[in-house]
Amino acid sequence: MLDHPVAGDADRVFEYCQDPIFERFLTVPWPYYREHADGFLNEYVPSGWMSDREYTWALRDTPGAELLGVIGLRLTGDSVAADASVHRLGSIGFWLGTPHRGRGLMPEAQRLVADWAFSSGIIDVLQWECLLGNVASARAAWKSGFRFSGVRSSVALYRDGSYPDSWQGHLAAGDDRAPQPGWPAEALAP
């Protein structure tokens, strides 16, 4: 279930963000210190909600239970398609603590966030990306019905100042949420 991240989650955020996978695939500061977790929960998350530019949720088994992971939706602006239609865009990002991976939590969390964003009308298209090699993220996006868009330079600036190659996908409001064909085999490898 999705819940609000709270200051009391700082120990878990700090613990989970020690995972070397986070260093390799995420944009979190590295090394990750306790003050990063405090800043994330006490400043970054509330300011995103207050500005209506980024919405961050905690994943939990039940309300108020231990933090399992985090999922966020960032509004990224508008895009004009070839047919001159305008699409309101958002991007999704997420992570799970190591003990909670492999339970199928992230596809369900992505569905909840997408349903909320589409039904509230704040976006028409949800974008996803991950660095090449982040198979867990790619599998979660595939299971959630994202269509593979290709390999491109990352939209997100990484901590070394580069825009490395990433797998990218998108999900439109009216899309079928079943796994879609066209994903490269290496992105879905077990």
GROMACS .gro file of C-alpha atoms in nm:
model
  190
    1MET     CA    1   0.000   0.000   0.000
    2LEU     CA    2   0.103   0.360  -0.053
    3ASP     CA    3   0.140   0.587   0.247
    4HIS     CA    4   0.314   0.914   0.335
    5PRO     CA    5   0.687   0.905   0.404
    6VAL     CA    6   0.753   1.043   0.753
    7ALA     CA    7   1.056   1.155   0.952
    8GLY     CA    8   1.039   0.825   1.143
    9ASP     CA    9   1.134   0.644   0.821
   10ALA     CA   10   1.484   0.797   0.822
   11ASP     CA   11   1.657   0.492   0.973
   12ARG     CA   12   1.514   0.265   0.701
   13VAL     CA   13   1.588   0.512   0.419
   14PHE     CA   14   1.946   0.541   0.543
   15GLU     CA   15   1.979   0.163   0.580
   16TYR     CA   16   1.835   0.082   0.238
   17CYS     CA   17   2.040   0.352   0.063
   18GLN     CA   18   2.363   0.178   0.168
   19ASP     CA   19   2.294  -0.087  -0.097
   20PRO     CA   20   2.569  -0.086  -0.366
   21ILE     CA   21   2.294  -0.127  -0.627
   22PHE     CA   22   2.180   0.224  -0.534
   23GLU     CA   23   2.529   0.357  -0.601
   24ARG     CA   24   2.534   0.188  -0.940
   25PHE     CA   25   2.184   0.263  -1.066
   26LEU     CA   26   2.028   0.555  -0.874
   27THR     CA   27   2.095   0.926  -0.848
   28VAL     CA   28   2.101   0.932  -0.467
   29PRO     CA   29   2.413   1.089  -0.315
   30TRP     CA   30   2.702   0.849  -0.262
   31PRO     CA   31   2.820   0.781  -0.006
   32TYR     CA   32   2.475   0.816   0.147
   33TYR     CA   33   2.472   0.965   0.497
   34ARG     CA   34   2.200   0.984   0.761
   35GLU     CA   35   2.160   1.359   0.694
   36HIS     CA   36   2.067   1.272   0.333
   37ALA     CA   37   1.777   1.059   0.463
   38ASP     CA   38   1.668   1.337   0.700
   39GLY     CA   39   1.681   1.597   0.422
   40PHE     CA   40   1.489   1.371   0.185
   41LEU     CA   41   1.207   1.312   0.434
   42ASN     CA   42   1.194   1.653   0.603
   43GLU     CA   43   1.260   1.882   0.305
   44TYR     CA   44   1.255   1.716  -0.037
   45VAL     CA   45   0.933   1.514  -0.001
   46PRO     CA   46   0.721   1.790   0.160
   47SER     CA   47   0.842   2.058  -0.083
   48GLY     CA   48   0.751   1.834  -0.379
   49TRP     CA   49   0.395   1.790  -0.254
   50MET     CA   50   0.361   2.161  -0.165
   51SER     CA   51   0.477   2.272  -0.511
   52ASP     CA   52   0.261   2.015  -0.692
   53ARG     CA   53   0.570   1.919  -0.894
   54GLU     CA   54   0.671   1.588  -0.735
   55TYR     CA   55   0.471   1.339  -0.533
   56THR     CA   56   0.651   1.079  -0.321
   57TRP     CA   57   0.493   0.784  -0.142
   58ALA     CA   58   0.619   0.524   0.102
   59LEU     CA   59   0.546   0.159   0.029
   60ARG     CA   60   0.427  -0.031   0.337
   61ASP     CA   61   0.245  -0.356   0.405
   62THR     CA   62  -0.012  -0.171   0.621
   63PRO     CA   63  -0.063   0.194   0.724
   64GLY     CA   64   0.217   0.308   0.953
   65ALA     CA   65   0.412  -0.018   0.917
   66GLU     CA   66   0.784  -0.038   0.837
   67LEU     CA   67   0.900   0.135   0.520
   68LEU     CA   68   0.956  -0.111   0.234
   69GLY     CA   69   1.048   0.134  -0.039
   70VAL     CA   70   0.964   0.461  -0.209
   71ILE     CA   71   0.792   0.560  -0.533
   72GLY     CA   72   0.764   0.906  -0.680
   73LEU     CA   73   0.596   1.088  -0.965
   74ARG     CA   74   0.762   1.402  -1.103
   75LEU     CA   75   0.573   1.631  -1.338
   76THR     CA   76   0.805   1.702  -1.629
   77GLY     CA   77   0.604   1.937  -1.853
   78ASP     CA   78   0.427   1.916  -2.184
   79SER     CA   79   0.526   1.753  -2.511
   80VAL     CA   80   0.384   1.821  -2.856
   81ALA     CA   81   0.333   1.508  -3.065
   82ALA     CA   82   0.371   1.485  -3.444
   83ASP     CA   83  -0.006   1.530  -3.480
   84ALA     CA   84   0.019   1.860  -3.282
   85SER     CA   85  -0.155   1.711  -2.978
   86VAL     CA   86  -0.014   1.818  -2.641
   87HIS     CA   87   0.066   1.557  -2.378
   88ARG     CA   88   0.119   1.635  -2.010
   89LEU     CA   89   0.415   1.427  -1.899
   90GLY     CA   90   0.531   1.279  -1.572
   91SER     CA   91   0.817   1.048  -1.482
   92ILE     CA   92   0.817   0.770  -1.229
   93GLY     CA   93   1.102   0.659  -1.007
   94PHE     CA   94   1.116   0.395  -0.736
   95TRP     CA   95   1.325   0.173  -0.514
   96LEU     CA   96   1.274  -0.110  -0.268
   97GLY     CA   97   1.483  -0.213   0.028
   98THR     CA   98   1.675  -0.535  -0.036
   99PRO     CA   99   1.464  -0.754   0.199
  100HIS     CA  100   1.145  -0.663   0.013
  101ARG     CA  101   1.247  -0.729  -0.346
  102GLY     CA  102   1.093  -1.011  -0.546
  103ARG     CA  103   0.749  -0.982  -0.384
  104GLY     CA  104   0.579  -0.810  -0.680
  105LEU     CA  105   0.530  -0.489  -0.483
  106MET     CA  106   0.658  -0.244  -0.742
  107PRO     CA  107   0.425  -0.326  -1.034
  108GLU     CA  108   0.130  -0.280  -0.798
  109ALA     CA  109   0.272   0.048  -0.664
  110GLN     CA  110   0.328   0.172  -1.020
  111ARG     CA  111  -0.031   0.084  -1.107
  112LEU     CA  112  -0.161   0.280  -0.807
  113VAL     CA  113   0.049   0.587  -0.892
  114ALA     CA  114  -0.042   0.573  -1.262
  115ASP     CA  115  -0.414   0.530  -1.183
  116TRP     CA  116  -0.402   0.829  -0.946
  117ALA     CA  117  -0.212   1.050  -1.192
  118PHE     CA  118  -0.427   0.960  -1.493
  119SER     CA  119  -0.761   0.979  -1.309
  120SER     CA  120  -0.674   1.317  -1.156
  121GLY     CA  121  -0.582   1.446  -1.502
  122ILE     CA  122  -0.240   1.578  -1.404
  123ILE     CA  123  -0.065   1.373  -1.676
  124ASP     CA  124  -0.151   1.190  -1.997
  125VAL     CA  125   0.176   0.999  -2.036
  126LEU     CA  126   0.398   0.847  -1.770
  127GLN     CA  127   0.765   0.804  -1.857
  128TRP     CA  128   1.012   0.561  -1.702
  129GLU     CA  129   1.387   0.515  -1.739
  130CYS     CA  130   1.669   0.325  -1.577
  131LEU     CA  131   2.037   0.288  -1.645
  132LEU     CA  132   2.134   0.004  -1.877
  133GLY     CA  133   2.168  -0.311  -1.672
  134ASN     CA  134   1.906  -0.231  -1.407
  135VAL     CA  135   1.703  -0.539  -1.493
  136ALA     CA  136   1.489  -0.524  -1.177
  137SER     CA  137   1.359  -0.178  -1.271
  138ALA     CA  138   1.304  -0.281  -1.633
  139ARG     CA  139   1.111  -0.593  -1.532
  140ALA     CA  140   0.889  -0.390  -1.298
  141ALA     CA  141   0.813  -0.139  -1.576
  142TRP     CA  142   0.745  -0.419  -1.826
  143LYS     CA  143   0.511  -0.596  -1.581
  144SER     CA  144   0.326  -0.264  -1.534
  145GLY     CA  145   0.250  -0.231  -1.906
  146PHE     CA  146   0.510   0.028  -2.005
  147ARG     CA  147   0.600   0.025  -2.374
  148PHE     CA  148   0.971   0.017  -2.449
  149SER     CA  149   1.078   0.346  -2.611
  150GLY     CA  150   1.444   0.264  -2.671
  151VAL     CA  151   1.793   0.332  -2.545
  152ARG     CA  152   1.879   0.700  -2.512
  153SER     CA  153   2.083   0.932  -2.298
  154SER     CA  154   1.929   0.959  -1.956
  155VAL     CA  155   1.693   1.244  -1.886
  156ALA     CA  156   1.828   1.257  -1.530
  157LEU     CA  157   2.166   1.407  -1.449
  158TYR     CA  158   2.378   1.156  -1.259
  159ARG     CA  159   2.607   1.236  -0.970
  160ASP     CA  160   2.915   1.240  -1.197
  161GLY     CA  161   2.753   1.509  -1.417
  162SER     CA  162   2.685   1.273  -1.708
  163TYR     CA  163   2.372   1.157  -1.885
  164PRO     CA  164   2.447   0.785  -1.928
  165ASP     CA  165   2.254   0.557  -2.162
  166SER     CA  166   1.928   0.429  -2.022
  167TRP     CA  167   1.641   0.202  -2.113
  168GLN     CA  168   1.328   0.414  -2.150
  169GLY     CA  169   0.957   0.344  -2.166
  170HIS     CA  170   0.621   0.513  -2.151
  171LEU     CA  171   0.265   0.441  -2.045
  172ALA     CA  172  -0.030   0.644  -2.173
  173ALA     CA  173  -0.355   0.686  -1.987
  174GLY     CA  174  -0.549   0.457  -2.222
  175ASP     CA  175  -0.282   0.188  -2.264
  176ASP     CA  176  -0.336  -0.177  -2.186
  177ARG     CA  177  -0.153  -0.246  -1.860
  178ALA     CA  178  -0.048  -0.598  -1.963
  179PRO     CA  179   0.323  -0.662  -2.037
  180GLN     CA  180   0.396  -0.526  -2.384
  181PRO     CA  181   0.611  -0.681  -2.658
  182GLY     CA  182   0.920  -0.509  -2.795
  183TRP     CA  183   1.141  -0.508  -2.487
  184PRO     CA  184   1.503  -0.620  -2.540
  185ALA     CA  185   1.575  -0.963  -2.392
  186GLU     CA  186   1.865  -0.829  -2.183
  187ALA     CA  187   1.627  -0.588  -2.006
  188LEU     CA  188   1.404  -0.873  -1.891
  189ALA     CA  189   1.666  -1.135  -1.809
  190PRO     CA  190   1.599  -1.312  -1.478
   0.00000   0.00000   0.00000
